[in-house]
CSV table of C-alpha atoms in Angstrom, one decimal:
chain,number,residue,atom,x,y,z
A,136,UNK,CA,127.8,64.4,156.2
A,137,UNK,CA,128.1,68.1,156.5
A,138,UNK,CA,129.3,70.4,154.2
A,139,UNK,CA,132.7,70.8,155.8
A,140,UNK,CA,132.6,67.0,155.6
A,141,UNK,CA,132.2,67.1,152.3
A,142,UNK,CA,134.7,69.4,151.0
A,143,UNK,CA,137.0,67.3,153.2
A,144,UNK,CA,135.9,63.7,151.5
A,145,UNK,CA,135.7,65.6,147.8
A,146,UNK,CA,138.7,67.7,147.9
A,147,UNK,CA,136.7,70.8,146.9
A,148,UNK,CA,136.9,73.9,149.5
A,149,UNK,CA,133.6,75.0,151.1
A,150,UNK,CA,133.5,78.2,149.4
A,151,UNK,CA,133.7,76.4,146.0
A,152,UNK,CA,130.9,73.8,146.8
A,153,UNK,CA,128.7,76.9,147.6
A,154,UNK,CA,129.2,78.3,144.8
A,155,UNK,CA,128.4,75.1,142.8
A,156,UNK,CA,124.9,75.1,144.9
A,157,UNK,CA,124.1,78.7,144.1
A,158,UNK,CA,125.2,77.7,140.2
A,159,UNK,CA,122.4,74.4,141.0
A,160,UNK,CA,125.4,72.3,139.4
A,161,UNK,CA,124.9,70.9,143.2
A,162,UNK,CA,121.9,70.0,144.8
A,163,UNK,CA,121.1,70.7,148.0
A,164,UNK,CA,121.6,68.5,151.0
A,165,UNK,CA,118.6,67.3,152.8
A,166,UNK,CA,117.9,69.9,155.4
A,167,UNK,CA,118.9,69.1,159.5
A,168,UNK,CA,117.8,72.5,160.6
A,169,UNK,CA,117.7,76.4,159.8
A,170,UNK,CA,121.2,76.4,158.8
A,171,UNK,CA,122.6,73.0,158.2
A,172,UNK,CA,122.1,70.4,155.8
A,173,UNK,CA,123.1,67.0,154.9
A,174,UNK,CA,125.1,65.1,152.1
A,175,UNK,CA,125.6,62.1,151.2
A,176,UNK,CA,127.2,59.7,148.3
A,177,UNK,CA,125.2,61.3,145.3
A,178,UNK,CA,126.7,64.9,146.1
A,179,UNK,CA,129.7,63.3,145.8
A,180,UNK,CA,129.4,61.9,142.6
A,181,UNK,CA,127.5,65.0,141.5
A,182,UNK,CA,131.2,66.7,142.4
A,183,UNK,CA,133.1,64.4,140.4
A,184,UNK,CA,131.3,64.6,137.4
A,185,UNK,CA,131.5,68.8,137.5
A,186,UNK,CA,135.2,68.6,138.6
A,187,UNK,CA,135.9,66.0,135.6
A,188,UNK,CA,134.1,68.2,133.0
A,189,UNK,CA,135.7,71.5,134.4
A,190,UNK,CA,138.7,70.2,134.7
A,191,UNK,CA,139.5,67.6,132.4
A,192,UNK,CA,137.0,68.6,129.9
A,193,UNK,CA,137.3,72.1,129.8
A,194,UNK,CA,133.2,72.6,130.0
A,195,UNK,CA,132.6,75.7,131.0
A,196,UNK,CA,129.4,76.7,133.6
A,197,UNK,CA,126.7,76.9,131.5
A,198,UNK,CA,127.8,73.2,129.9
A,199,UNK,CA,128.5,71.8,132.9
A,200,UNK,CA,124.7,73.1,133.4
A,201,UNK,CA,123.2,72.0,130.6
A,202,UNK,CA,124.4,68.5,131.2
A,203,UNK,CA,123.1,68.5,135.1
A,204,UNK,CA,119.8,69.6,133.9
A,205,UNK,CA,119.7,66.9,131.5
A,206,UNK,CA,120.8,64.8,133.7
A,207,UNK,CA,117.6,65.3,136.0
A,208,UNK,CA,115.1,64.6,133.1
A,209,UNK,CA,117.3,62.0,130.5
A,210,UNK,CA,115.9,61.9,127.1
A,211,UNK,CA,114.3,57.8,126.6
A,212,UNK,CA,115.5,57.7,123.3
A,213,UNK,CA,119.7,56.9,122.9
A,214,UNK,CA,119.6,59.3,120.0
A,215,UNK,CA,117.7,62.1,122.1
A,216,UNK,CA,120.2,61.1,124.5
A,217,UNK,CA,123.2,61.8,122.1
A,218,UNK,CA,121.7,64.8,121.0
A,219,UNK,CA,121.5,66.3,124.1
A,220,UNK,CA,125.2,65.7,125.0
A,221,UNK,CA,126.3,66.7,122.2
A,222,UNK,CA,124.3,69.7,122.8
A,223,UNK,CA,125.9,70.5,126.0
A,224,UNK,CA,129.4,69.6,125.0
A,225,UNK,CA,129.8,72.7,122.5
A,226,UNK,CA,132.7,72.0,120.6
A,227,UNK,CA,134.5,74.9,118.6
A,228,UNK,CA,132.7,76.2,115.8
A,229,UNK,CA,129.6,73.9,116.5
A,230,UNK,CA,127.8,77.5,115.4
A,231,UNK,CA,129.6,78.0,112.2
A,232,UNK,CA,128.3,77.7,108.7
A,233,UNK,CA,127.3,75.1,106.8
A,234,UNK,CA,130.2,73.9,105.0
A,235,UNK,CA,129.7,72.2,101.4
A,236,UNK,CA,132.9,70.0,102.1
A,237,UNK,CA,131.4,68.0,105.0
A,238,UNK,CA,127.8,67.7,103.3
A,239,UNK,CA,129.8,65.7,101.0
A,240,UNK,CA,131.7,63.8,102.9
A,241,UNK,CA,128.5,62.8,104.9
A,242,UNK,CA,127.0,61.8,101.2
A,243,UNK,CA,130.1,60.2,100.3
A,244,UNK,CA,130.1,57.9,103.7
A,245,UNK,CA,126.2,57.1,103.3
A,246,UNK,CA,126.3,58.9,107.2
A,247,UNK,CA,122.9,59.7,108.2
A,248,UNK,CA,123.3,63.0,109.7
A,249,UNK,CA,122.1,66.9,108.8
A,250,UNK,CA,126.2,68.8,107.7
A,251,UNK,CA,123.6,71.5,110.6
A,252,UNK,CA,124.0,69.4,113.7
A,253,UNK,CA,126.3,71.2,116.2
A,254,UNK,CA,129.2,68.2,115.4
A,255,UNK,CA,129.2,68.2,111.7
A,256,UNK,CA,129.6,72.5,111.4
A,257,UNK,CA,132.2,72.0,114.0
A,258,UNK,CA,134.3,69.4,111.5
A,259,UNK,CA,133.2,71.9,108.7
A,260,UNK,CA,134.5,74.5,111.0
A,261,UNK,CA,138.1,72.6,111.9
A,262,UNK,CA,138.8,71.6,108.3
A,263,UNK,CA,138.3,75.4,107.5
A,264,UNK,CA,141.4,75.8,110.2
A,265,UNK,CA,143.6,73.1,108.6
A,266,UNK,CA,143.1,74.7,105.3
A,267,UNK,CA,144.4,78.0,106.5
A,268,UNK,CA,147.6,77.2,107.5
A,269,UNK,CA,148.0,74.8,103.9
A,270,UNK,CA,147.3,71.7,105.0
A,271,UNK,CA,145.8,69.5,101.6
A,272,UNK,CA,144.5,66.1,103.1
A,273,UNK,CA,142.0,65.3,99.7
A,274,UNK,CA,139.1,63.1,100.0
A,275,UNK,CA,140.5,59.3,100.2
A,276,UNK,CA,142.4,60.9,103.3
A,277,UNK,CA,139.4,62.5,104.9
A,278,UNK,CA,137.5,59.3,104.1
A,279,UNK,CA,139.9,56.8,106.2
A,280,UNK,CA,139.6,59.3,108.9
A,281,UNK,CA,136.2,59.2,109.1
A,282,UNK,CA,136.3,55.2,109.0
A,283,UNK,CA,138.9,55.0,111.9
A,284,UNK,CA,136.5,57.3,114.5
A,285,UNK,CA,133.1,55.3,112.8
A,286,UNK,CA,135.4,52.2,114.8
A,287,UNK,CA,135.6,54.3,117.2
A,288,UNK,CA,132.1,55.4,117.4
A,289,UNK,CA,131.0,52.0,117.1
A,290,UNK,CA,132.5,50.8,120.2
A,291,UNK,CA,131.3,54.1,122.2
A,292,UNK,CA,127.9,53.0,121.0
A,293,UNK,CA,128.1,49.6,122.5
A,294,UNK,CA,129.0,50.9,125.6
A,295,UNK,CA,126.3,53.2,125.9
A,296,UNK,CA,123.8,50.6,124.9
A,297,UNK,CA,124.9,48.1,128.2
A,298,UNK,CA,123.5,51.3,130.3
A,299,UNK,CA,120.5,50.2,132.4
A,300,UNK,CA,119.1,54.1,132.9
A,301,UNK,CA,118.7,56.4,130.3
A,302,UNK,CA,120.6,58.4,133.5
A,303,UNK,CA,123.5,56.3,133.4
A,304,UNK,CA,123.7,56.2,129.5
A,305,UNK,CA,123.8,60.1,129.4
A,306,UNK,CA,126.7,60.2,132.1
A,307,UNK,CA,128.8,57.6,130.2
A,308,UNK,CA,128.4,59.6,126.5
A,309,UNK,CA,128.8,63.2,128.4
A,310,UNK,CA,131.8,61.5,130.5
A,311,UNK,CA,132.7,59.0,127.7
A,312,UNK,CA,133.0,62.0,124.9
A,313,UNK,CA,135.2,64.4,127.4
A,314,UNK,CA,137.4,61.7,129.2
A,315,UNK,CA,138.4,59.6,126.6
A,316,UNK,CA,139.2,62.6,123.6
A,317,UNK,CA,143.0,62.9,125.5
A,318,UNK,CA,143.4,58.8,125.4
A,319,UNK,CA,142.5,59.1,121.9
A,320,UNK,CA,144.4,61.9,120.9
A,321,UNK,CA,147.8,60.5,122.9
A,322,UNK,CA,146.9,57.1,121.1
A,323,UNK,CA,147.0,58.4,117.7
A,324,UNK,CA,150.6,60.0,118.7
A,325,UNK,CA,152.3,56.7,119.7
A,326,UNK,CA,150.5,55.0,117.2
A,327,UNK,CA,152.3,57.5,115.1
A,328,UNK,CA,155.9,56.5,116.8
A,329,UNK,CA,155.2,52.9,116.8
A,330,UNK,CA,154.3,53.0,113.0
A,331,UNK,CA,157.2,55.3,112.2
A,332,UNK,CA,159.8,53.1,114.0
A,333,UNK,CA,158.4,49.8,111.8
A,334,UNK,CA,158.7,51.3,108.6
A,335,UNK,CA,161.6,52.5,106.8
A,336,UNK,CA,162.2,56.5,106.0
B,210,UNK,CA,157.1,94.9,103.6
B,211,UNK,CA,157.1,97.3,106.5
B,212,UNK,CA,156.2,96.2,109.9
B,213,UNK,CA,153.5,97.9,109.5
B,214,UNK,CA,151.8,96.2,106.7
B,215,UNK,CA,153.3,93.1,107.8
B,216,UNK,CA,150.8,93.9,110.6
B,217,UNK,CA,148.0,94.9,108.6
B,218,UNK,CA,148.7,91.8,105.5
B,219,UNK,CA,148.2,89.0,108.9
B,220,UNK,CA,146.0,90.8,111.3
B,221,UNK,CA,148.2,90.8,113.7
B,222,UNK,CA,148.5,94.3,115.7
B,223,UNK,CA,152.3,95.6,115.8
B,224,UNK,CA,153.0,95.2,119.4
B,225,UNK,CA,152.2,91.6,118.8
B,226,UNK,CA,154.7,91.2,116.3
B,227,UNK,CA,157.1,93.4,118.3
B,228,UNK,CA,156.8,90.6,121.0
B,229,UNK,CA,157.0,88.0,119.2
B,230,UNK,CA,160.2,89.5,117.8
B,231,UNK,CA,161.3,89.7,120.9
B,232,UNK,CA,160.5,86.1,121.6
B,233,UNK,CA,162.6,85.0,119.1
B,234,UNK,CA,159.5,83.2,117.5
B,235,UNK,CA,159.2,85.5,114.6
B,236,UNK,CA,162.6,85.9,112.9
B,237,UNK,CA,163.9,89.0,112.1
B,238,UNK,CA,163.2,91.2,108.8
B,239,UNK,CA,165.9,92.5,106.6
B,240,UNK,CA,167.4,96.0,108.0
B,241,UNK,CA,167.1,98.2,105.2
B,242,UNK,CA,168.1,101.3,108.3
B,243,UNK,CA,169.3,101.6,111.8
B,244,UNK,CA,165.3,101.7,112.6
B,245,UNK,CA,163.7,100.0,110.0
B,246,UNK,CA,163.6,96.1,108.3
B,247,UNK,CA,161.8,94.4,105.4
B,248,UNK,CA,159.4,91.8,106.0
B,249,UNK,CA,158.4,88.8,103.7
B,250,UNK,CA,156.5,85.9,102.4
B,251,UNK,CA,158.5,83.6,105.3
B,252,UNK,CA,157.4,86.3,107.9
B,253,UNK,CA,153.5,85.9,106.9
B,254,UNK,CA,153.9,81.9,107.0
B,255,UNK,CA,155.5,82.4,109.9
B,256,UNK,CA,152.7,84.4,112.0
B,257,UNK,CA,150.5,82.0,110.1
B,258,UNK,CA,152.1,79.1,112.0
B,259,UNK,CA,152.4,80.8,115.1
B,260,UNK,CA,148.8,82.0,115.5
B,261,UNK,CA,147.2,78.5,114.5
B,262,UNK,CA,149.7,76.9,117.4
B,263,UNK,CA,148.3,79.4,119.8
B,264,UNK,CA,144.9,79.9,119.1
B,265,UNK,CA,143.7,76.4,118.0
B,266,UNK,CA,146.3,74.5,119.0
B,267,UNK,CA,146.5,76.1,122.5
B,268,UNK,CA,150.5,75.5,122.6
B,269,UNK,CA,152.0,77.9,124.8
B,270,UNK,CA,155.0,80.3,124.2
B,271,UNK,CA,157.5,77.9,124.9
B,272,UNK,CA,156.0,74.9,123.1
B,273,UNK,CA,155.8,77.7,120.1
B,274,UNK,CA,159.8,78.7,120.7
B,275,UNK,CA,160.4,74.8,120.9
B,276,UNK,CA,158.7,74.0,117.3
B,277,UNK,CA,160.5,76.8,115.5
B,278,UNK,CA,163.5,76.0,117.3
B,279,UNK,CA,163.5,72.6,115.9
B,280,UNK,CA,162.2,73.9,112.2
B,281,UNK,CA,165.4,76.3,112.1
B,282,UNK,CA,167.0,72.9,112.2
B,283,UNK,CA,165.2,69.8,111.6
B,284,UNK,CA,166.2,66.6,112.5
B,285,UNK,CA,166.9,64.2,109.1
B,286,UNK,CA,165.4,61.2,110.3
B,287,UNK,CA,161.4,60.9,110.2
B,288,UNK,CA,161.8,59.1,113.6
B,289,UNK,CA,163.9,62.3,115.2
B,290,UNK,CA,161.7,64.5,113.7
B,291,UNK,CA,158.4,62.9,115.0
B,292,UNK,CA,160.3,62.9,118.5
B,293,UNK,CA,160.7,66.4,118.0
B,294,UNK,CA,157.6,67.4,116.9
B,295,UNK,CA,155.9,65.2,119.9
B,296,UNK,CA,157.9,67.1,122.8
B,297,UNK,CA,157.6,70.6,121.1
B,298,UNK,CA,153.9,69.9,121.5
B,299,UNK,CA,153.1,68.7,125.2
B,300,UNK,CA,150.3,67.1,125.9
B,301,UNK,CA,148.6,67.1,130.0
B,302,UNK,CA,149.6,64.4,131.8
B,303,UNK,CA,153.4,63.6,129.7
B,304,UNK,CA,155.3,64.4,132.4
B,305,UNK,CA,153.7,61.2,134.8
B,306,UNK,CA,154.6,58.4,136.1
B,307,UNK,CA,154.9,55.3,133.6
B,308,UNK,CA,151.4,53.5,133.9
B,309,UNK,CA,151.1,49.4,133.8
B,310,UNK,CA,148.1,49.4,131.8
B,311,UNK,CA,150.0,51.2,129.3
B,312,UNK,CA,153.1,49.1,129.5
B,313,UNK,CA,150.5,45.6,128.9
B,314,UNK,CA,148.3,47.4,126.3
B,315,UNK,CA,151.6,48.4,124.2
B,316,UNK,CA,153.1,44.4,124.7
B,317,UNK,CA,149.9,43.6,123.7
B,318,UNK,CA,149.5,45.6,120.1
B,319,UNK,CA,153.2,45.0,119.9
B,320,UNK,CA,154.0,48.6,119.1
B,321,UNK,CA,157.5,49.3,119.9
B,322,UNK,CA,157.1,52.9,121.8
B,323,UNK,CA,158.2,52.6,125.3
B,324,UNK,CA,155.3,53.1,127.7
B,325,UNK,CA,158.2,55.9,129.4
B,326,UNK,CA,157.3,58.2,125.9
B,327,UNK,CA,155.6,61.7,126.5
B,328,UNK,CA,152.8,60.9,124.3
B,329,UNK,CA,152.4,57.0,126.2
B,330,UNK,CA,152.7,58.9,129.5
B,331,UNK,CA,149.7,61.3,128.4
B,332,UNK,CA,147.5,58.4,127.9
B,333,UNK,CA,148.3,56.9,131.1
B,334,UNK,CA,147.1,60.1,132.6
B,335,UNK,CA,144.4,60.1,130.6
B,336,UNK,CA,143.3,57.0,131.1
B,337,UNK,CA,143.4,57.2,134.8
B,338,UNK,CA,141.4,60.2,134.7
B,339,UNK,CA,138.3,58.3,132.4
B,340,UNK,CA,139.2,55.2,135.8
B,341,UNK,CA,138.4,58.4,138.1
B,342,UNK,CA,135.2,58.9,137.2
B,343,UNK,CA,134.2,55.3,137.1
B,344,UNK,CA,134.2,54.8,133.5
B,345,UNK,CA,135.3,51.2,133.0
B,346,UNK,CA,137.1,50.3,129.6
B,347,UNK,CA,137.9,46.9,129.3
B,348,UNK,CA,140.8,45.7,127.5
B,349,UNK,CA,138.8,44.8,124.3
B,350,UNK,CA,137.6,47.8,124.1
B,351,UNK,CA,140.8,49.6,124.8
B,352,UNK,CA,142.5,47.7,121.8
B,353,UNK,CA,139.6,48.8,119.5
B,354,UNK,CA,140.3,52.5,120.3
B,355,UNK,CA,143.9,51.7,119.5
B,356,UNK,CA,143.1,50.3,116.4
B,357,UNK,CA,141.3,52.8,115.2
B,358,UNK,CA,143.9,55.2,116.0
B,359,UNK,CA,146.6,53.6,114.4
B,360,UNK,CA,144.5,53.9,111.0
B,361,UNK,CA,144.8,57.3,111.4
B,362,UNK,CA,148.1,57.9,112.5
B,363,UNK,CA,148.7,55.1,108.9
B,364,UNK,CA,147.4,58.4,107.0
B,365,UNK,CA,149.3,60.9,109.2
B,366,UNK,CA,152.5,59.0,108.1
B,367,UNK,CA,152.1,58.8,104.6
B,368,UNK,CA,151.6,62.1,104.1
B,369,UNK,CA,154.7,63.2,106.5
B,370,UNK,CA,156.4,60.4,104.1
B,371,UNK,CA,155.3,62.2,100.9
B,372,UNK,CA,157.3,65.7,102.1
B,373,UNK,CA,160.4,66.6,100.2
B,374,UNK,CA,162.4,68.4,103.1
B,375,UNK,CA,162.7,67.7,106.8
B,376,UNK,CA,161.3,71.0,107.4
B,377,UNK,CA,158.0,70.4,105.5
B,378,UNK,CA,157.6,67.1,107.2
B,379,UNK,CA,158.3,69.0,110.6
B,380,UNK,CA,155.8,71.5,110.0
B,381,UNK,CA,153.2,69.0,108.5
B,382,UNK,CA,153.9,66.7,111.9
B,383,UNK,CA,153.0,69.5,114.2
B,384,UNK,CA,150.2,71.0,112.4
B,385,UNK,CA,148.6,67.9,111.4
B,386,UNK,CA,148.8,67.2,114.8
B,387,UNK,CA,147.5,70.2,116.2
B,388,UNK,CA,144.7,71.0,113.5
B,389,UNK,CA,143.6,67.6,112.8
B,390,UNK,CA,142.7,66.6,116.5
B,391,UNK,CA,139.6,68.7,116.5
B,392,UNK,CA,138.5,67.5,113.0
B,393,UNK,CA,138.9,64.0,114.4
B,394,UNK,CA,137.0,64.5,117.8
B,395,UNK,CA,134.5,66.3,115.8
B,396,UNK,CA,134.0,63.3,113.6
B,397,UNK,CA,134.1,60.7,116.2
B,398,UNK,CA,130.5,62.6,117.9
B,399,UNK,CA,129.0,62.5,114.3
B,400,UNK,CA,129.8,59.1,113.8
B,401,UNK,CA,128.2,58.3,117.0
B,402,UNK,CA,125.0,59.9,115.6
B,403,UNK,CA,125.1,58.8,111.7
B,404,UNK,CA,125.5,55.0,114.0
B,405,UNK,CA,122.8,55.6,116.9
B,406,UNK,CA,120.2,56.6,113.7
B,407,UNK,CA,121.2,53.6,111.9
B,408,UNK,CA,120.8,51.3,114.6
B,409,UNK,CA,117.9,50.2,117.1
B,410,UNK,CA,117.9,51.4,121.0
């Protein structure tokens, strides 16, 4: 199809899908002459992915780059794999300090993973925030947090592992990480109402 | 405290607190003259509260006039009060349209919210969004999330339990709501890495 098509099928105006080409978020169609081009089902995807992540995910350009690139080459391993969306996904404070308090809750847990990579600093960097405005939640707290999103880790993983392409298995981490933080986060509210209205106080 | 070092003791520049004066979010200090008031300890947990809503939490102005609105006058009931707390604090997507999956998923765990709540809403969204980009969660794996969830809203309550005034348990509600989300997301991507080096694939 051409471009016009496309911003039609995608809902994306023209001058926004140019942009995402000269970005290379977008490849380019396959060339019909000097001036047009062609493009088909994969540009479309390619638009929901950087729609979803800008949107939804609040990615910003260079992310959303970083995550096409990788896309393009996808790391073999699933643990180069996670590293690399994780890498792309920058979460706030992923560049802070290493903080002593998630060191030792990554001890405590027996969790495999440097308190350096960009995800643990960022923890390190959102307890400092809770902290601030006097929040206590002490260590047994902490500790069933951290077991509740291992469950939910756990069944991320799985998913992942059922990918046939190392390509497919990077989009459903990058999309699986960004998409399903608001179910998550709305979960843990209602969970909150439905506990609250089965238990007296 | 003058304005002045009111300003200078948070960080936050005087025509900042002039608006939020304004606003209505920060109350007023004690007029000492026709031009001048005294600012105290409440004042400073006050712009405390206020900046963590805004800058981490990302609530806007009236989600911010909405909280302190309700702290002025907190509902008795843990139940009102986590009502409150969940409307002051939007979430994308709680204003659409009740969602079937939701409705079934909530029969299924037997939680009595109504799939009509703001936060139940926000997961319908949400979920249809993750649907959108052809992510497919079955319903074990949906249940699992929710699982998981409910653990941590289990230590959210017990700690809004543990309060002694319906004003602490307010404030405890929405900050432990808006603070702790980012430590949780940010514990769910290390989990997936402390799991993906402690298993094959």
């Amino acid at each position: 199809m051409r471009i016009s098509e496309l911003a039609e099928a995608s809902g994306v105006p023209v001058p926004t899908l140019k942009y995402y080409l000269r970005e290379q978020i977008l490849m380019p169609g396959h060339a019909t002459s000097r001036t047009r081009a062609d493009y088909g089902e994969e540009h479309l995807e390619r638009i929901r992915l950087v729609r979803a992540l800008m949107d939804s995910g609040g990615v910003g350009i260079a992310g959303v780059r970083a995550i096409v690139s990788a896309l393009a080459d996808p790391p073999a391993s699933r643990h180069d794999l996670l590293g690399a969306a994780h890498d792309a996904l920058a979460l706030p404070g992923d560049d802070a300090g290493v903080s002593a308090e998630v060191a030792d809750l990554l001890a405590r847990l027996g969790w495999a993973v440097s308190a350096a990579s960009g995800p643990a600093r960022a923890v390190g960097a959102a307890l400092e925030n809770v902290r601030r405005v006097g929040i206590d939640i002490d260590h047994a707290a902490l500790d069933r947090y951290a077991a509740a999103m291992r469950a939910v880790a756990q069944v991320d993983l799985e998913h992942v592992t059922a990918q046939t392409s190392p390509a497919a298995a990077l989009r459903l981490v990058v999309m699986g990480n960004v998409m399903l933080d608001p179910v998550l986060v709305g979960l843990r509210r209602v969970a909150q109402e439905a506990l609250s209205a089965a238990t007296p106080g």
